[in-house]
mmCIF file of C-alpha atoms in Angstrom:
data_model
loop_
_atom_site.group_PDB
_atom_site.id
_atom_site.type_symbol
_atom_site.label_atom_id
_atom_site.label_comp_id
_atom_site.label_asym_id
_atom_site.label_seq_id
_atom_site.Cartn_x
_atom_site.Cartn_y
_atom_site.Cartn_z
ATOM 1 C CA MET A 484 0.000 0.000 0.000
ATOM 2 C CA ASP A 485 1.448 3.392 -0.950
ATOM 3 C CA GLY A 486 1.731 6.295 1.462
ATOM 4 C CA THR A 487 -1.437 7.981 0.230
ATOM 5 C CA GLY A 488 -3.481 4.787 0.514
ATOM 6 C CA ALA A 489 -2.084 4.035 3.961
ATOM 7 C CA GLY A 490 -2.858 7.551 5.103
ATOM 8 C CA ARG A 491 -6.441 7.269 3.907
ATOM 9 C CA SER A 492 -6.872 3.912 5.607
ATOM 10 C CA LEU A 493 -5.506 5.296 8.859
ATOM 11 C CA ALA A 494 -7.802 8.286 8.571
ATOM 12 C CA GLY A 495 -10.712 5.871 8.053
ATOM 13 C CA VAL A 496 -9.882 3.960 11.248
ATOM 14 C CA LEU A 497 -9.545 7.152 13.276
ATOM 15 C CA ALA A 498 -12.775 8.565 11.869
ATOM 16 C CA ALA A 499 -14.672 5.344 12.596
ATOM 17 C CA TRP A 500 -13.253 5.248 16.111
ATOM 18 C CA GLY A 501 -14.208 8.878 16.720
ATOM 19 C CA VAL A 502 -17.766 8.495 15.446
ATOM 20 C CA SER A 503 -18.416 5.198 17.250
ATOM 21 C CA ARG A 504 -16.975 6.479 20.526
ATOM 22 C CA THR A 505 -19.027 9.644 20.336
ATOM 23 C CA VAL A 506 -22.123 7.446 20.119
ATOM 24 C CA LEU A 507 -20.916 5.329 23.048
ATOM 25 C CA LEU A 508 -20.342 8.413 25.172
ATOM 26 C CA LEU A 509 -23.820 9.693 24.363
ATOM 27 C CA LEU A 510 -25.151 6.331 25.543
ATOM 28 C CA PHE A 511 -22.906 6.333 28.619
ATOM 29 C CA PHE A 512 -24.101 9.784 29.657
ATOM 30 C CA LYS A 513 -27.723 8.821 28.832
ATOM 31 C CA VAL A 514 -28.274 11.362 26.092
ATOM 32 C CA PHE A 515 -29.536 8.326 24.229
ATOM 33 C CA VAL A 516 -30.737 5.257 26.137
ATOM 34 C CA LEU A 517 -30.730 1.649 25.011
ATOM 35 C CA PRO A 518 -33.658 -0.560 26.048
ATOM 36 C CA GLY A 519 -33.124 -2.712 29.106
ATOM 37 C CA PRO A 520 -31.349 -2.142 32.422
ATOM 38 C CA ASP A 521 -29.083 0.828 33.033
ATOM 39 C CA VAL A 522 -25.554 -0.440 32.389
ATOM 40 C CA THR A 523 -23.914 2.605 33.987
ATOM 41 C CA ILE A 524 -25.254 1.840 37.470
ATOM 42 C CA ASP A 525 -22.090 -0.154 38.165
ATOM 43 C CA VAL A 526 -20.135 3.096 37.949
ATOM 44 C CA SER A 527 -22.549 5.565 39.521
ATOM 45 C CA VAL A 528 -23.605 3.318 42.416
ATOM 46 C CA ILE A 529 -21.333 0.301 42.916
ATOM 47 C CA TYR A 530 -17.934 1.715 41.944
ATOM 48 C CA GLN A 531 -18.637 5.031 43.617
ATOM 49 C CA GLY A 532 -19.689 3.224 46.800
ATOM 50 C CA TRP A 533 -16.440 1.245 46.773
ATOM 51 C CA TYR A 534 -14.564 4.488 46.124
ATOM 52 C CA GLU A 535 -15.874 5.986 49.347
ATOM 53 C CA VAL A 536 -14.934 2.882 51.356
ATOM 54 C CA LEU A 537 -11.457 2.635 49.827
ATOM 55 C CA ARG A 538 -10.797 6.264 50.616
ATOM 56 C CA ASP A 539 -11.329 5.378 54.282
ATOM 57 C CA GLY A 540 -8.415 2.934 54.107
ATOM 58 C CA THR A 541 -10.025 -0.498 53.723
ATOM 59 C CA PHE A 542 -11.442 -2.784 51.079
ATOM 60 C CA PRO A 543 -15.273 -3.099 50.980
ATOM 61 C CA LEU A 544 -15.254 -6.364 52.935
ATOM 62 C CA ASP A 545 -18.944 -6.201 53.875
ATOM 63 C CA ASP A 546 -20.010 -5.989 50.212
ATOM 64 C CA VAL A 547 -20.446 -9.420 48.577
ATOM 65 C CA THR A 548 -20.092 -7.823 45.147
ATOM 66 C CA TRP A 549 -16.417 -7.019 45.855
ATOM 67 C CA GLN A 550 -14.738 -10.064 44.320
ATOM 68 C CA TYR A 551 -11.663 -8.523 42.760
ATOM 69 C CA PRO A 552 -7.913 -8.706 43.404
ATOM 70 C CA PRO A 553 -6.397 -5.765 45.278
ATOM 71 C CA GLY A 554 -5.211 -3.897 42.185
ATOM 72 C CA ALA A 555 -8.831 -3.229 41.277
ATOM 73 C CA ALA A 556 -8.708 -0.525 43.923
ATOM 74 C CA LEU A 557 -6.518 1.508 41.565
ATOM 75 C CA ALA A 558 -9.186 1.465 38.856
ATOM 76 C CA VAL A 559 -11.954 2.321 41.314
ATOM 77 C CA LEU A 560 -9.926 5.171 42.803
ATOM 78 C CA SER A 561 -8.669 6.485 39.445
ATOM 79 C CA PRO A 562 -11.411 9.150 39.025
ATOM 80 C CA ALA A 563 -9.729 11.007 41.881
ATOM 81 C CA ALA A 564 -7.177 12.063 39.238
ATOM 82 C CA LEU A 565 -9.894 14.306 37.752
ATOM 83 C CA PRO A 566 -11.259 16.101 40.837
ATOM 84 C CA PHE A 567 -12.974 18.763 38.740
ATOM 85 C CA LEU A 568 -15.457 16.135 37.448
ATOM 86 C CA ASP A 569 -18.009 14.082 39.319
ATOM 87 C CA TYR A 570 -17.185 10.399 39.772
ATOM 88 C CA THR A 571 -19.182 9.023 36.822
ATOM 89 C CA ALA A 572 -17.959 11.642 34.368
ATOM 90 C CA ALA A 573 -14.352 11.190 35.468
ATOM 91 C CA PHE A 574 -14.607 7.417 35.121
ATOM 92 C CA GLY A 575 -16.072 7.799 31.623
ATOM 93 C CA VAL A 576 -13.220 10.081 30.546
ATOM 94 C CA LEU A 577 -10.614 7.659 31.864
ATOM 95 C CA ALA A 578 -12.342 4.741 30.123
ATOM 96 C CA VAL A 579 -12.216 6.620 26.818
ATOM 97 C CA LEU A 580 -8.512 7.311 27.321
ATOM 98 C CA ALA A 581 -7.899 3.607 27.991
ATOM 99 C CA ASP A 582 -9.862 2.769 24.837
ATOM 100 C CA LEU A 583 -7.728 5.238 22.859
ATOM 101 C CA ALA A 584 -4.568 3.720 24.361
ATOM 102 C CA VAL A 585 -5.624 0.287 23.056
ATOM 103 C CA LEU A 586 -6.170 1.754 19.587
ATOM 104 C CA CYS A 587 -2.762 3.477 19.581
ATOM 105 C CA LEU A 588 -1.024 0.310 20.749
ATOM 106 C CA LEU A 589 -2.693 -1.683 17.982
ATOM 107 C CA LEU A 590 -1.740 0.856 15.326
ATOM 108 C CA HIS A 591 1.874 0.914 16.496
ATOM 109 C CA GLY A 592 2.175 -2.814 17.104
ATOM 110 C CA GLY A 593 0.374 -3.672 13.886
ATOM 111 C CA ARG A 594 2.729 -1.467 11.863
ATOM 112 C CA ARG A 595 5.691 -3.279 13.374
ATOM 113 C CA ASN A 596 4.222 -6.752 12.786
ATOM 114 C CA GLY A 597 2.867 -6.361 9.279
ATOM 115 C CA ARG A 598 -0.839 -5.705 9.860
ATOM 116 C CA PRO A 599 -1.041 -2.013 10.695
ATOM 117 C CA LEU A 600 -4.812 -1.660 10.435
ATOM 118 C CA ARG A 601 -6.536 -5.030 10.702
ATOM 119 C CA GLY A 602 -6.278 -5.229 14.490
ATOM 120 C CA ALA A 603 -7.257 -1.577 14.863
ATOM 121 C CA TRP A 604 -10.381 -2.139 12.784
ATOM 122 C CA VAL A 605 -11.360 -5.175 14.864
ATOM 123 C CA TRP A 606 -11.023 -3.178 18.081
ATOM 124 C CA THR A 607 -12.798 -0.132 16.653
ATOM 125 C CA GLY A 608 -15.773 -2.146 15.442
ATOM 126 C CA GLY A 609 -15.842 -5.084 17.845
ATOM 127 C CA ALA A 610 -15.561 -3.027 21.033
ATOM 128 C CA ALA A 611 -18.186 -0.555 19.772
ATOM 129 C CA LEU A 612 -20.608 -3.461 19.283
ATOM 130 C CA LEU A 613 -20.652 -3.954 23.056
ATOM 131 C CA GLY A 614 -22.375 -0.595 23.508
ATOM 132 C CA PRO A 615 -21.988 1.514 26.657
ATOM 133 C CA THR A 616 -20.809 -1.539 28.616
ATOM 134 C CA LEU A 617 -17.363 -0.754 27.186
ATOM 135 C CA TYR A 618 -17.159 2.400 29.309
ATOM 136 C CA ALA A 619 -19.316 1.278 32.228
ATOM 137 C CA ARG A 620 -16.802 -1.296 33.521
ATOM 138 C CA TYR A 621 -13.113 -1.002 34.294
ATOM 139 C CA ASP A 622 -12.291 -3.928 31.988
ATOM 140 C CA VAL A 623 -11.211 -1.592 29.167
ATOM 141 C CA MET A 624 -8.432 -0.335 31.470
ATOM 142 C CA VAL A 625 -7.269 -3.898 32.085
ATOM 143 C CA ALA A 626 -7.441 -4.580 28.343
ATOM 144 C CA ALA A 627 -5.031 -1.693 27.708
ATOM 145 C CA VAL A 628 -2.509 -3.258 30.107
ATOM 146 C CA ALA A 629 -2.920 -6.667 28.455
ATOM 147 C CA VAL A 630 -2.444 -5.312 24.927
ATOM 148 C CA ALA A 631 0.695 -3.456 26.010
ATOM 149 C CA ALA A 632 1.997 -6.672 27.592
ATOM 150 C CA LEU A 633 1.551 -8.749 24.434
ATOM 151 C CA PHE A 634 3.237 -6.217 22.187
ATOM 152 C CA SER A 635 6.160 -6.077 24.643
ATOM 153 C CA GLY A 636 6.659 -9.837 24.549
ATOM 154 C CA ALA A 637 8.992 -10.154 21.567
ATOM 155 C CA ARG A 638 11.521 -7.452 22.439
ATOM 156 C CA ARG A 639 11.103 -6.921 26.175
ATOM 157 C CA PRO A 640 10.057 -10.176 27.887
ATOM 158 C CA TRP A 641 10.659 -8.682 31.322
ATOM 159 C CA ALA A 642 8.255 -5.803 30.521
ATOM 160 C CA MET A 643 5.709 -8.295 29.237
ATOM 161 C CA GLY A 644 5.917 -10.257 32.479
ATOM 162 C CA ALA A 645 5.708 -7.158 34.664
ATOM 163 C CA LEU A 646 2.621 -5.922 32.817
ATOM 164 C CA ALA A 647 0.991 -9.366 32.990
ATOM 165 C CA GLY A 648 1.670 -9.491 36.741
ATOM 166 C CA PHE A 649 0.254 -6.009 37.214
ATOM 167 C CA GLY A 650 -2.774 -6.891 35.073
ATOM 168 C CA ALA A 651 -3.399 -10.005 37.157
ATOM 169 C CA LEU A 652 -3.613 -7.786 40.236
ATOM 170 C CA LEU A 653 -6.265 -5.748 38.437
ATOM 171 C CA LYS A 654 -8.489 -8.635 37.320
ATOM 172 C CA VAL A 655 -6.699 -12.028 37.422
ATOM 173 C CA TRP A 656 -7.217 -13.008 33.760
ATOM 174 C CA PRO A 657 -4.075 -11.250 32.421
ATOM 175 C CA ALA A 658 -2.073 -13.984 34.176
ATOM 176 C CA LEU A 659 -3.172 -16.157 31.237
ATOM 177 C CA LEU A 660 -1.107 -13.963 28.905
ATOM 178 C CA LEU A 661 1.857 -16.039 30.063
ATOM 179 C CA ALA A 662 0.433 -19.225 28.524
ATOM 180 C CA GLY A 663 2.678 -18.889 25.490
ATOM 181 C CA ALA A 664 5.653 -17.169 27.121
ATOM 182 C CA VAL A 665 8.868 -19.128 26.523
ATOM 183 C CA ARG A 666 11.360 -16.866 28.259
ATOM 184 C CA ARG A 667 11.953 -17.222 31.963
ATOM 185 C CA ARG A 668 12.340 -13.491 32.346
ATOM 186 C CA SER A 669 8.636 -13.043 31.571
ATOM 187 C CA TRP A 670 7.574 -15.475 34.268
ATOM 188 C CA ALA A 671 10.060 -14.105 36.781
ATOM 189 C CA ALA A 672 9.023 -10.499 36.167
ATOM 190 C CA ALA A 673 5.344 -11.423 36.523
ATOM 191 C CA ALA A 674 5.972 -13.231 39.808
ATOM 192 C CA VAL A 675 8.095 -10.407 41.231
ATOM 193 C CA THR A 676 5.610 -7.711 40.185
ATOM 194 C CA ALA A 677 2.541 -9.529 41.485
ATOM 195 C CA THR A 678 4.254 -10.472 44.752
ATOM 196 C CA ALA A 679 5.701 -7.029 45.419
ATOM 197 C CA LEU A 680 2.561 -5.056 44.604
ATOM 198 C CA GLY A 681 0.301 -7.623 46.264
ATOM 199 C CA SER A 682 2.364 -7.468 49.447
ATOM 200 C CA LEU A 683 2.160 -3.689 49.385
ATOM 201 C CA PHE A 684 -1.634 -3.825 49.218
ATOM 202 C CA VAL A 685 -1.725 -6.354 52.077
ATOM 203 C CA LEU A 686 0.348 -4.018 54.221
ATOM 204 C CA ILE A 687 -1.614 -0.872 53.382
ATOM 205 C CA LEU A 688 -5.264 -1.972 53.186
ATOM 206 C CA PRO A 689 -7.036 -4.639 55.296
ATOM 207 C CA GLY A 690 -8.732 -7.419 53.339
ATOM 208 C CA ALA A 691 -6.549 -7.291 50.226
ATOM 209 C CA LEU A 692 -6.758 -11.071 49.738
ATOM 210 C CA SER A 693 -10.460 -11.482 50.462
ATOM 211 C CA PHE A 694 -11.123 -12.032 46.751
ATOM 212 C CA LEU A 695 -9.546 -15.495 47.012
ATOM 213 C CA THR A 696 -12.630 -16.819 48.838
ATOM 214 C CA ALA A 697 -15.257 -14.261 47.771
ATOM 215 C CA GLN A 698 -16.731 -16.369 44.966
ATOM 216 C CA ARG A 699 -17.031 -19.731 46.697
ATOM 217 C CA GLY A 700 -20.785 -19.309 47.134
ATOM 218 C CA ARG A 701 -21.522 -18.257 43.575
ATOM 219 C CA GLY A 702 -23.953 -20.277 41.536
ATOM 220 C CA THR A 703 -24.593 -20.464 37.804
ATOM 221 C CA GLU A 704 -25.199 -17.121 36.126
ATOM 222 C CA VAL A 705 -28.077 -16.843 33.647
ATOM 223 C CA GLU A 706 -25.835 -15.861 30.718
ATOM 224 C CA SER A 707 -23.281 -18.644 31.158
ATOM 225 C CA LEU A 708 -22.885 -21.842 29.205
ATOM 226 C CA GLY A 709 -24.090 -23.845 32.207
ATOM 227 C CA GLY A 710 -27.014 -21.460 32.572
ATOM 228 C CA LEU A 711 -28.413 -22.747 29.282
ATOM 229 C CA VAL A 712 -29.196 -26.020 31.082
ATOM 230 C CA PHE A 713 -31.651 -24.224 33.363
ATOM 231 C CA GLN A 714 -32.886 -21.870 30.654
ATOM 232 C CA VAL A 715 -34.196 -24.997 28.939
ATOM 233 C CA ALA A 716 -35.017 -27.010 32.091
ATOM 234 C CA ARG A 717 -37.439 -24.448 33.500
ATOM 235 C CA HIS A 718 -39.617 -24.968 30.430
ATOM 236 C CA PHE A 719 -39.878 -28.619 31.498
ATOM 237 C CA GLY A 720 -40.825 -28.176 35.126
ATOM 238 C CA TRP A 721 -37.600 -27.255 36.898
ATOM 239 C CA ASP A 722 -38.742 -25.418 40.025
ATOM 240 C CA GLY A 723 -35.760 -23.190 40.753
ATOM 241 C CA GLU A 724 -35.687 -19.422 40.439
ATOM 242 C CA VAL A 725 -33.610 -16.514 39.210
ATOM 243 C CA LEU A 726 -32.157 -14.202 41.863
ATOM 244 C CA LEU A 727 -29.659 -11.373 42.148
ATOM 245 C CA ASN A 728 -26.819 -13.158 43.902
ATOM 246 C CA TYR A 729 -23.222 -12.016 44.441
ATOM 247 C CA GLY A 730 -23.793 -9.063 42.136
ATOM 248 C CA SER A 731 -25.093 -11.046 39.163
ATOM 249 C CA VAL A 732 -28.349 -12.677 38.134
ATOM 250 C CA GLU A 733 -28.049 -16.382 38.903
ATOM 251 C CA PHE A 734 -30.093 -19.546 38.961
ATOM 252 C CA VAL A 735 -30.872 -20.837 42.451
ATOM 253 C CA GLY A 736 -32.500 -24.192 43.083
ATOM 254 C CA PRO A 737 -32.183 -27.950 42.505
ATOM 255 C CA TYR A 738 -29.077 -29.188 40.675
ATOM 256 C CA VAL A 739 -27.508 -25.735 40.394
ATOM 257 C CA ASP A 740 -24.584 -26.941 42.502
ATOM 258 C CA VAL A 741 -24.142 -29.887 40.120
ATOM 259 C CA VAL A 742 -23.980 -27.667 37.039
ATOM 260 C CA SER A 743 -21.682 -25.223 38.834
ATOM 261 C CA ALA A 744 -19.368 -28.102 39.706
ATOM 262 C CA ALA A 745 -19.486 -29.279 36.078
ATOM 263 C CA SER A 746 -18.408 -25.788 34.983
ATOM 264 C CA LEU A 747 -15.419 -26.015 37.299
ATOM 265 C CA VAL A 748 -14.575 -29.413 35.854
ATOM 266 C CA LEU A 749 -14.696 -27.914 32.351
ATOM 267 C CA THR A 750 -12.388 -25.126 33.473
ATOM 268 C CA ALA A 751 -9.998 -27.697 34.942
ATOM 269 C CA ALA A 752 -10.129 -29.630 31.670
ATOM 270 C CA ALA A 753 -9.313 -26.424 29.783
ATOM 271 C CA PHE A 754 -6.304 -25.903 32.049
ATOM 272 C CA GLY A 755 -5.282 -29.505 31.443
ATOM 273 C CA TRP A 756 -5.447 -29.019 27.675
ATOM 274 C CA LEU A 757 -3.362 -25.846 27.907
ATOM 275 C CA LEU A 758 -0.761 -27.656 29.999
ATOM 276 C CA TRP A 759 -0.668 -30.564 27.539
ATOM 277 C CA TRP A 760 -0.326 -28.123 24.627
ATOM 278 C CA ARG A 761 2.481 -26.280 26.396
ATOM 279 C CA LEU A 762 4.411 -29.502 26.952
ATOM 280 C CA ARG A 763 4.020 -30.512 23.299
ATOM 281 C CA ALA A 764 4.535 -27.125 21.625
ATOM 282 C CA ARG A 765 7.887 -26.597 19.910
ATOM 283 C CA ARG A 766 7.303 -23.932 17.260
ATOM 284 C CA PHE A 767 6.881 -20.427 18.633
ATOM 285 C CA GLY A 768 6.612 -17.828 15.919
ATOM 286 C CA PRO A 769 5.908 -14.086 16.097
ATOM 287 C CA ALA A 770 2.159 -14.599 16.657
ATOM 288 C CA SER A 771 2.359 -17.513 19.089
ATOM 289 C CA LEU A 772 2.369 -15.449 22.284
ATOM 290 C CA ALA A 773 -0.777 -13.552 21.286
ATOM 291 C CA ASP A 774 -2.516 -16.617 19.842
ATOM 292 C CA ALA A 775 -1.874 -18.605 23.027
ATOM 293 C CA ALA A 776 -3.081 -15.768 25.256
ATOM 294 C CA PHE A 777 -6.259 -15.359 23.208
ATOM 295 C CA THR A 778 -6.947 -19.105 23.273
ATOM 296 C CA ALA A 779 -6.313 -19.385 27.016
ATOM 297 C CA VAL A 780 -8.584 -16.474 27.947
ATOM 298 C CA LEU A 781 -11.241 -17.720 25.528
ATOM 299 C CA LEU A 782 -11.224 -21.188 27.123
ATOM 300 C CA PHE A 783 -11.513 -19.876 30.651
ATOM 301 C CA THR A 784 -14.231 -17.392 29.670
ATOM 302 C CA ALA A 785 -16.426 -19.950 27.898
ATOM 303 C CA THR A 786 -16.189 -22.517 30.709
ATOM 304 C CA SER A 787 -16.780 -20.041 33.542
ATOM 305 C CA ARG A 788 -19.846 -20.127 35.779
ATOM 306 C CA VAL A 789 -20.279 -16.473 34.843
ATOM 307 C CA ILE A 790 -20.036 -14.889 31.389
ATOM 308 C CA SER A 791 -20.612 -11.219 32.017
ATOM 309 C CA PRO A 792 -20.918 -8.904 28.975
ATOM 310 C CA GLN A 793 -17.682 -7.111 29.839
ATOM 311 C CA TYR A 794 -15.736 -10.342 29.397
ATOM 312 C CA LEU A 795 -16.091 -9.754 25.660
ATOM 313 C CA VAL A 796 -13.940 -6.634 26.070
ATOM 314 C CA TRP A 797 -11.018 -8.920 26.944
ATOM 315 C CA LEU A 798 -11.630 -11.225 24.020
ATOM 316 C CA VAL A 799 -12.064 -8.496 21.411
ATOM 317 C CA ALA A 800 -8.864 -6.782 22.590
ATOM 318 C CA LEU A 801 -6.843 -10.011 22.407
ATOM 319 C CA ALA A 802 -8.393 -10.929 19.041
ATOM 320 C CA ALA A 803 -7.333 -7.518 17.723
ATOM 321 C CA VAL A 804 -3.744 -8.122 18.856
ATOM 322 C CA CYS A 805 -3.671 -11.524 17.146
ATOM 323 C CA LEU A 806 -4.875 -10.056 13.867
ATOM 324 C CA CYS A 807 -1.984 -7.585 13.863
ATOM 325 C CA PHE A 808 0.319 -10.519 13.034
ATOM 326 C CA ARG A 809 0.435 -11.904 9.505
ATOM 327 C CA SER A 810 1.303 -15.350 10.853
ATOM 328 C CA SER A 811 -1.596 -15.566 13.308
ATOM 329 C CA GLY A 812 -3.634 -18.728 12.939
ATOM 330 C CA VAL A 813 -6.680 -17.600 14.946
ATOM 331 C CA GLY A 814 -8.324 -15.399 12.339
ATOM 332 C CA VAL A 815 -11.554 -17.419 12.275
ATOM 333 C CA PRO A 816 -12.066 -17.542 16.072
ATOM 334 C CA ALA A 817 -11.191 -13.834 16.263
ATOM 335 C CA TRP A 818 -14.034 -13.000 13.893
ATOM 336 C CA LEU A 819 -16.343 -15.396 15.773
ATOM 337 C CA VAL A 820 -15.624 -13.448 18.971
ATOM 338 C CA THR A 821 -16.395 -10.195 17.148
ATOM 339 C CA ALA A 822 -19.735 -11.630 16.063
ATOM 340 C CA ALA A 823 -20.360 -12.728 19.657
ATOM 341 C CA ALA A 824 -19.888 -9.104 20.736
ATOM 342 C CA LEU A 825 -22.837 -8.073 18.561
ATOM 343 C CA VAL A 826 -25.063 -10.777 20.053
ATOM 344 C CA THR A 827 -23.885 -9.804 23.537
ATOM 345 C CA VAL A 828 -25.235 -6.249 23.337
ATOM 346 C CA LEU A 829 -28.565 -7.701 22.252
ATOM 347 C CA GLU A 830 -28.789 -10.100 25.190
ATOM 348 C CA PHE A 831 -27.517 -7.393 27.552
ATOM 349 C CA PRO A 832 -28.889 -4.835 27.930
ATOM 350 C CA VAL A 833 -31.385 -4.708 25.045
ATOM 351 C CA PHE A 834 -33.272 -7.960 25.648
ATOM 352 C CA PHE A 835 -32.015 -8.836 29.119
ATOM 353 C CA GLY A 836 -35.572 -8.995 30.407
ATOM 354 C CA ALA A 837 -36.222 -11.833 27.957
ATOM 355 C CA VAL A 838 -33.006 -13.553 29.092
ATOM 356 C CA VAL A 839 -34.008 -13.408 32.765
ATOM 357 C CA ALA A 840 -37.548 -14.542 31.997
ATOM 358 C CA GLY A 841 -36.337 -17.387 29.795
ATOM 359 C CA ASP A 842 -38.382 -16.224 26.814
ATOM 360 C CA PRO A 843 -37.552 -17.855 23.463
ATOM 361 C CA LEU A 844 -35.888 -14.667 22.216
ATOM 362 C CA GLY A 845 -33.609 -14.431 25.250
ATOM 363 C CA VAL A 846 -32.717 -18.126 25.201
ATOM 364 C CA GLY A 847 -32.098 -17.972 21.459
ATOM 365 C CA LEU A 848 -29.676 -15.072 21.888
ATOM 366 C CA LEU A 849 -27.802 -16.967 24.597
ATOM 367 C CA PHE A 850 -27.532 -20.071 22.422
ATOM 368 C CA ALA A 851 -26.200 -17.902 19.606
ATOM 369 C CA ARG A 852 -23.661 -16.007 21.725
ATOM 370 C CA ASN A 853 -22.431 -18.992 23.710
ATOM 371 C CA GLY A 854 -22.422 -21.126 20.578
ATOM 372 C CA LEU A 855 -20.134 -18.599 18.896
ATOM 373 C CA LEU A 856 -17.799 -18.696 21.911
ATOM 374 C CA VAL A 857 -17.695 -22.500 21.920
ATOM 375 C CA ALA A 858 -17.007 -22.538 18.170
ATOM 376 C CA ALA A 859 -14.257 -19.973 18.728
ATOM 377 C CA CYS A 860 -12.740 -22.190 21.451
ATOM 378 C CA VAL A 861 -12.654 -25.253 19.212
ATOM 379 C CA THR A 862 -11.191 -23.457 16.212
ATOM 380 C CA ALA A 863 -8.659 -21.515 18.310
ATOM 381 C CA CYS A 864 -7.399 -24.659 20.051
ATOM 382 C CA ARG A 865 -7.088 -26.442 16.727
ATOM 383 C CA ALA A 866 -5.240 -23.539 15.113
ATOM 384 C CA LEU A 867 -2.874 -23.093 18.064
ATOM 385 C CA TRP A 868 -2.051 -26.793 18.150
ATOM 386 C CA ARG A 869 -1.398 -26.980 14.409
ATOM 387 C CA SER A 870 0.852 -23.923 14.388
ATOM 388 C CA THR A 871 3.016 -24.876 17.364
ATOM 389 C CA VAL A 872 3.035 -28.662 17.809
ATOM 390 C CA PRO A 873 5.282 -30.614 15.409
ATOM 391 C CA GLY A 874 3.620 -33.102 13.117
ATOM 392 C CA PRO A 875 4.805 -36.534 11.957
ATOM 393 C CA ALA A 876 7.788 -34.930 10.220
ATOM 394 C CA GLY A 877 9.592 -34.731 13.542
ATOM 395 C CA PRO A 878 10.513 -32.194 16.142
ATOM 396 C CA VAL A 879 11.142 -28.603 15.194
ATOM 397 C CA SER A 880 13.598 -26.359 16.983
ATOM 398 C CA PRO A 881 11.853 -24.172 19.517
ATOM 399 C CA VAL A 882 11.777 -20.496 18.679
ATOM 400 C CA GLY A 883 10.962 -17.452 20.716
ATOM 401 C CA SER A 884 8.083 -15.084 20.223
ATOM 402 C CA SER A 885 10.246 -13.018 17.877
ATOM 403 C CA GLY A 886 10.776 -16.010 15.593
ATOM 404 C CA THR A 887 14.258 -16.935 16.872
ATOM 405 C CA ARG A 888 15.419 -19.913 18.885
ATOM 406 C CA ALA A 889 14.042 -19.741 22.411
ATOM 407 C CA THR A 890 16.547 -19.158 25.178
ATOM 408 C CA ALA A 891 16.031 -19.232 28.904
ATOM 409 C CA ARG A 892 17.112 -15.689 29.651
#
């Protein structure tokens, strides 16, 4: 592509991002309102309530909805950096800046890795499909850290590890970015960062590690893969109910504990597959780190007892990173995740009432969204295995994420 064509394409991405984000901000600030529940209540009520407690020097231990690692306090307290705005407005501004940071990272990283615009387009469109949820949760801030970590992997493994460790303190899942890391420096930096910062939180604020046991009593959330069992079962006489439990809408009643346990077994099986893949993998090309991270997070999202709408923010961001690499093998699952983002905004918030009630429309949307995620899991696992595990031709020399022979540095 010549300079003029590249400039026009870049201008197109920036224009699309600007227009779509203007619409999202209008939705976030309720100039326009989507049907269904108010998605911004998490910021204006829940986050702001935690903000007041954290300012007093403790984690919100009496609030069952606080189920996050200690670093989440930084995201909740971040609006204090803009004292001239009220809490909700400040949070919205910071979320937009995090969104813009993801876009800039994708444009820079994509230029370096051969796909300067494909990843940026996926983020611009896929994240916008989630509607105001993108700015009404702090997940977009975590996504920015994760994207920065993956693009650091090839040249600065220690920076990649430090960012993954920091991200894990924000919301656990960035620890999975290390699934494809082949350099010891990444793992060491992640462990040192997480331990040092975690210890600091333990010393400063009481209850920093409460998140480790906060979710033991959770059931099966209505939007999850396991929730589909009860979405169908209640049309055949299942006598349970739907309640707001631990901050999400969950099924409560007979056999819920069985399905919840089955979800945990599926998650364990996903971990087992990742471990088996890691032991067998020998070929690590430029895209392997991102492809492995995307596959790992996708597996753990799809098998979780809870699939909240904001989880798609993680997946779209990681899919966008993968598509910045010409050698990425997860193109199909990346587009499946993007399609799932569109279905997600329909099931929440637009038709969430139908989801909770178990109406055919709501159940159909859940089957579509969760079906897309399952299909993405299968195709991503297959692509990752084929691109990294040697075939019958024999073993292949291991290479690092930059395409060179891996070394334990």
